Coordinates of C-alpha atoms and ligand atoms in Angstrom, one line a residue:
F1 CA 83.0 78.9 80.1
R2 CA 79.5 77.7 80.5
A3 CA 79.4 79.6 83.7
M4 CA 80.8 82.6 81.9
A5 CA 78.1 82.4 79.4
D6 CA 75.4 81.8 81.6
G7 CA 76.5 84.8 83.9
K8 CA 77.0 82.1 86.9
L9 CA 79.5 84.1 88.9
L10 CA 80.0 81.9 91.9
P11 CA 81.5 79.2 90.0
L12 CA 83.5 81.6 88.2
I13 CA 85.0 83.0 91.4
V14 CA 85.7 79.7 93.0
F15 CA 87.6 78.6 89.6
S16 CA 89.5 82.0 89.4
I17 CA 90.6 81.6 93.1
V18 CA 92.0 77.9 92.6
F19 CA 93.4 78.5 89.1
A20 CA 95.1 81.9 90.7
G21 CA 96.5 79.6 93.4
V22 CA 97.7 77.1 90.9
L23 CA 99.5 79.8 89.2
T24 CA 101.4 80.8 92.1
T25 CA 102.9 77.6 92.4
M26 CA 104.3 77.4 89.0
G27 CA 107.2 79.7 89.1
R28 CA 108.3 81.3 85.9
R29 CA 106.2 78.9 83.8
G30 CA 103.1 80.6 85.1
E31 CA 104.3 84.1 84.7
S32 CA 103.3 84.5 81.1
V33 CA 99.8 83.6 81.9
S34 CA 99.8 85.9 84.8
Q35 CA 101.0 88.8 82.5
L36 CA 98.2 87.8 80.1
V37 CA 95.4 88.2 83.0
L38 CA 96.8 91.4 84.3
G39 CA 96.8 92.7 80.6
L40 CA 93.1 91.5 79.9
N41 CA 92.3 93.0 83.5
D42 CA 93.6 96.5 82.3
A43 CA 92.0 96.5 79.3
L44 CA 88.6 95.5 80.7
M45 CA 88.9 98.2 83.2
K46 CA 89.6 100.6 80.4
F47 CA 86.4 99.3 78.8
V48 CA 84.2 99.7 81.9
M49 CA 85.5 103.1 82.4
L50 CA 84.4 104.1 78.6
L51 CA 81.1 102.4 79.4
M52 CA 80.9 104.6 82.7
K53 CA 80.9 107.6 80.3
V54 CA 77.3 106.9 79.0
A55 CA 76.2 105.3 82.5
P56 CA 74.3 108.8 83.6
L57 CA 72.1 108.7 80.6
G58 CA 71.3 105.1 81.3
I59 CA 70.8 105.4 85.1
F60 CA 68.5 108.4 84.4
C61 CA 66.4 106.3 82.2
L62 CA 66.3 103.4 84.5
V63 CA 65.6 105.7 87.6
A64 CA 63.2 107.9 85.6
A65 CA 61.2 104.8 84.6
Q66 CA 61.0 103.2 88.2
F67 CA 59.6 106.6 89.3
G68 CA 57.3 107.0 86.2
Q69 CA 55.8 103.7 87.0
V70 CA 54.7 104.6 90.4
M71 CA 52.6 107.5 89.0
G72 CA 53.4 110.4 91.3
D73 CA 50.9 110.5 94.2
E74 CA 51.6 108.6 97.6
A75 CA 53.5 106.1 95.6
F76 CA 56.0 108.3 94.6
T77 CA 56.7 109.6 98.4
E78 CA 56.5 106.1 99.5
K79 CA 59.6 105.1 97.1
L80 CA 61.4 108.0 98.1
G81 CA 60.5 107.4 101.7
S82 CA 61.7 103.5 101.3
L83 CA 65.2 104.8 99.5
A84 CA 65.6 107.2 102.7
W85 CA 65.1 103.7 105.1
Y86 CA 67.4 101.8 103.2
M87 CA 70.1 104.8 103.4
A88 CA 69.5 104.6 107.2
A89 CA 69.6 101.0 107.5
V90 CA 73.3 101.0 105.7
I91 CA 74.4 103.9 107.4
G92 CA 73.1 102.6 110.9
G93 CA 74.9 99.1 110.3
L94 CA 78.0 100.7 109.3
A95 CA 78.0 102.9 112.3
V96 CA 77.5 99.7 114.5
H97 CA 80.5 98.0 112.7
F98 CA 82.7 101.1 112.9
F99 CA 82.0 102.1 116.4
V100 CA 81.1 98.7 118.3
T101 CA 82.4 95.7 116.3
L102 CA 85.7 96.8 115.2
P103 CA 86.6 98.4 118.3
A104 CA 85.6 95.3 120.2
I105 CA 88.0 93.3 118.0
L106 CA 90.8 95.8 118.5
F107 CA 90.4 95.6 122.3
L108 CA 90.0 91.9 122.3
F109 CA 93.3 91.1 120.5
T110 CA 95.3 94.2 121.1
R111 CA 94.2 95.7 124.5
R112 CA 94.7 99.0 122.8
N113 CA 92.1 101.7 123.5
P114 CA 90.2 101.5 120.4
Y115 CA 88.7 105.1 120.7
R116 CA 92.0 106.6 120.7
F117 CA 93.0 104.4 117.7
I118 CA 90.0 106.0 116.0
V119 CA 91.3 109.4 116.7
Q120 CA 94.8 108.4 115.6
M121 CA 93.4 106.8 112.5
S122 CA 91.1 109.7 111.8
E123 CA 92.8 111.5 109.0
A124 CA 92.9 108.3 107.0
V125 CA 89.1 107.7 107.9
L126 CA 88.4 111.3 106.6
T127 CA 90.3 110.9 103.3
A128 CA 88.5 107.6 102.7
F129 CA 85.4 109.6 103.1
S130 CA 86.2 112.3 101.0
T131 CA 87.8 110.2 98.0
A132 CA 85.5 107.2 98.3
S133 CA 88.5 105.2 97.3
S134 CA 90.5 102.6 99.6
S135 CA 93.5 102.7 97.0
A136 CA 93.8 106.4 96.8
T137 CA 93.8 106.5 100.8
L138 CA 96.6 103.9 101.0
P139 CA 99.6 106.4 101.4
V140 CA 97.6 108.2 104.2
S141 CA 96.5 105.0 105.8
L142 CA 100.2 103.8 106.1
E143 CA 101.4 107.1 107.4
C144 CA 98.6 107.1 110.0
A145 CA 98.9 103.4 111.1
E146 CA 102.7 103.7 111.5
R147 CA 103.4 107.2 112.6
R148 CA 100.3 108.1 114.6
A149 CA 99.0 104.6 115.8
G150 CA 102.4 103.3 116.2
V151 CA 101.6 100.1 114.4
S152 CA 104.9 98.2 113.4
R153 CA 106.2 99.0 109.8
R154 CA 106.2 95.2 108.9
S155 CA 102.3 94.6 109.7
V156 CA 101.3 98.0 108.4
E157 CA 103.4 97.2 105.0
F158 CA 101.9 93.6 105.0
V159 CA 98.3 94.1 105.8
L160 CA 97.3 97.7 104.5
P161 CA 98.0 97.2 100.6
L162 CA 96.4 93.8 100.8
G163 CA 93.5 95.2 102.7
A164 CA 92.9 98.0 100.6
T165 CA 92.0 95.5 97.6
I166 CA 90.6 92.6 99.4
N167 CA 89.4 93.4 103.1
M168 CA 86.2 95.5 102.4
D169 CA 83.8 94.8 105.5
G170 CA 81.8 97.9 104.8
T171 CA 81.3 96.9 101.2
A172 CA 79.9 93.6 102.4
L173 CA 77.5 94.9 104.8
Y174 CA 76.3 97.3 102.4
E175 CA 75.9 94.7 99.5
A176 CA 73.9 92.4 101.9
V177 CA 71.6 95.3 103.0
A178 CA 71.3 96.3 99.1
A179 CA 70.1 92.9 98.4
M180 CA 67.7 92.7 101.0
F181 CA 66.3 96.0 100.3
I182 CA 65.8 95.0 96.8
A183 CA 64.0 91.9 97.9
Q184 CA 61.6 93.7 100.4
G185 CA 60.8 96.3 97.8
L186 CA 59.9 93.8 95.4
G187 CA 57.9 91.7 97.9
I188 CA 60.3 88.5 97.3
H189 CA 60.4 86.4 100.6
L190 CA 64.2 85.2 101.2
G191 CA 64.3 82.4 103.5
P192 CA 67.3 81.5 105.6
V193 CA 69.1 79.6 102.9
E194 CA 68.9 82.7 100.5
Q195 CA 69.7 84.9 103.3
A196 CA 72.8 82.9 104.3
T197 CA 73.7 82.9 100.4
I198 CA 73.6 86.7 100.4
V199 CA 76.0 86.7 103.5
V200 CA 78.6 84.6 101.7
T201 CA 78.2 86.1 98.4
A202 CA 78.5 89.7 99.6
T203 CA 81.5 88.9 101.4
L204 CA 83.2 87.3 98.3
A205 CA 81.6 90.3 96.0
A206 CA 83.5 92.8 98.4
I207 CA 86.5 90.8 98.2
G208 CA 86.3 91.0 94.2
A209 CA 85.6 94.9 94.5
A210 CA 88.4 97.1 93.4
G211 CA 89.4 99.9 96.1
I212 CA 88.0 102.7 93.7
P213 CA 84.8 104.6 94.0
Q214 CA 81.5 102.6 93.5
A215 CA 83.3 99.2 92.8
G216 CA 80.9 97.7 95.2
L217 CA 78.0 98.8 93.3
V218 CA 79.4 96.7 90.1
T219 CA 80.0 93.3 92.2
M220 CA 76.4 93.9 93.6
V221 CA 75.8 91.8 90.3
I222 CA 77.1 88.7 92.0
V223 CA 74.9 88.9 95.1
L224 CA 71.8 89.6 93.3
S225 CA 72.1 86.9 90.7
A226 CA 72.9 84.4 93.5
V227 CA 69.6 84.7 94.8
G228 CA 67.7 85.5 91.7
L229 CA 66.9 89.0 92.1
P230 CA 66.5 91.3 89.3
L231 CA 69.7 93.2 88.3
G232 CA 67.7 96.2 86.8
A233 CA 67.0 97.2 90.6
I234 CA 70.8 98.4 90.9
G235 CA 69.9 101.6 88.8
L236 CA 67.6 102.9 91.9
L237 CA 70.4 102.2 94.4
F238 CA 72.7 104.0 92.2
T239 CA 71.0 107.4 92.8
V240 CA 72.1 107.4 96.4
D241 CA 75.5 105.3 96.2
V242 CA 77.5 108.5 95.7
V243 CA 76.8 109.2 99.5
L244 CA 76.9 105.6 100.7
D245 CA 80.2 104.9 99.1
R246 CA 82.0 107.3 101.2
F247 CA 80.5 105.7 104.6
R248 CA 81.5 102.2 103.5
T249 CA 85.0 103.2 102.1
A250 CA 85.8 105.0 105.6
V251 CA 84.7 101.7 107.3
N252 CA 86.7 99.8 104.8
V253 CA 89.8 101.7 105.7
F254 CA 89.4 101.6 109.5
G255 CA 88.8 97.9 109.1
D256 CA 92.2 97.5 107.5
A257 CA 93.9 99.5 110.1
V258 CA 92.4 97.5 112.9
G259 CA 93.7 94.3 110.9
A260 CA 97.1 95.6 110.8
A261 CA 97.0 96.2 114.6
V262 CA 95.7 92.7 115.2
V263 CA 98.3 91.0 112.8
E264 CA 101.1 93.1 114.5
K265 CA 100.3 91.6 117.8
A266 CA 100.1 88.0 116.3
F267 CA 103.5 88.8 114.8
R268 CA 104.7 89.5 118.4
T269 CA 103.1 86.5 119.9
I270 CA 104.4 84.0 117.5
G271 CA 107.7 85.7 117.4
V272 CA 108.1 86.5 113.8
G273 CA 111.3 88.5 113.9
R274 CA 111.5 91.9 115.4
A275 CA 108.3 93.9 115.2
D276 CA 110.0 96.6 112.9
Ligands
LIG301 N1 84.9 102.7 97.2 C1 84.9 101.5 98.0 C2 86.4 101.3 98.6 O1 87.3 102.0 97.8 C3 84.6 100.2 97.3 C4 83.2 100.1 97.1 O2 82.8 100.8 96.2 O3 82.5 99.7 98.1 O4 86.8 100.7 99.6

């Protein structure tokens, strides 16, 4: 409770994971607590949605203040320029992950042709890009992975729904870049320990993000507070987040499909029942 009151998110995450794990071992006795937590979650989500209605005004004030402080002239274009670099860094990183790392993992574990796999999953990737939501893309991902890419139903149904909420490599990458951008913009030097903390917290924050538009921006708070960066800087990132969200969601969805193909292979190797 003290961690909650002090806004210390890492201890809260660790506690929640262990607490939820314990609940799963309690059978029926744990059910009422689970229901209470689920109900609280739904209520808080509604509350956040309500707040989001006034968010545009708040964001306008935050961003206008940031740009106002630099008082036009060169500093203004400099700020815009750094924002463009930030976007390029996020999109470049995501592109490397999408076209190099994930295909390499797919090939290494399954010997599938990774670029054919990209084409087979293209409809899901494009849907993710246009909806910016892994959860909304789930039906299309299921269809593409099973029908077009030929991944076994057993693996697809096990991995994709899980992946849509917890496996977000694009979001993790984005959150790490964003934290570094904020630190550099403010001239704060982050040593190896802080950078390692960013890697760990960005991964945890991405796991905690829901598969809905701009959820990653909300969980950024975890990363920034873990290394003591000011939360107000998120306002500046918000201005370009509509664009970046689409790219990272496409990577998230493709990452899930690669996961499904790898798990299918693992099922076959260890001989867990028939593949379908
Ligand atoms: N929009 C992303 C997704 O649904 C989550 C995020 O905001 O990073 O996968």
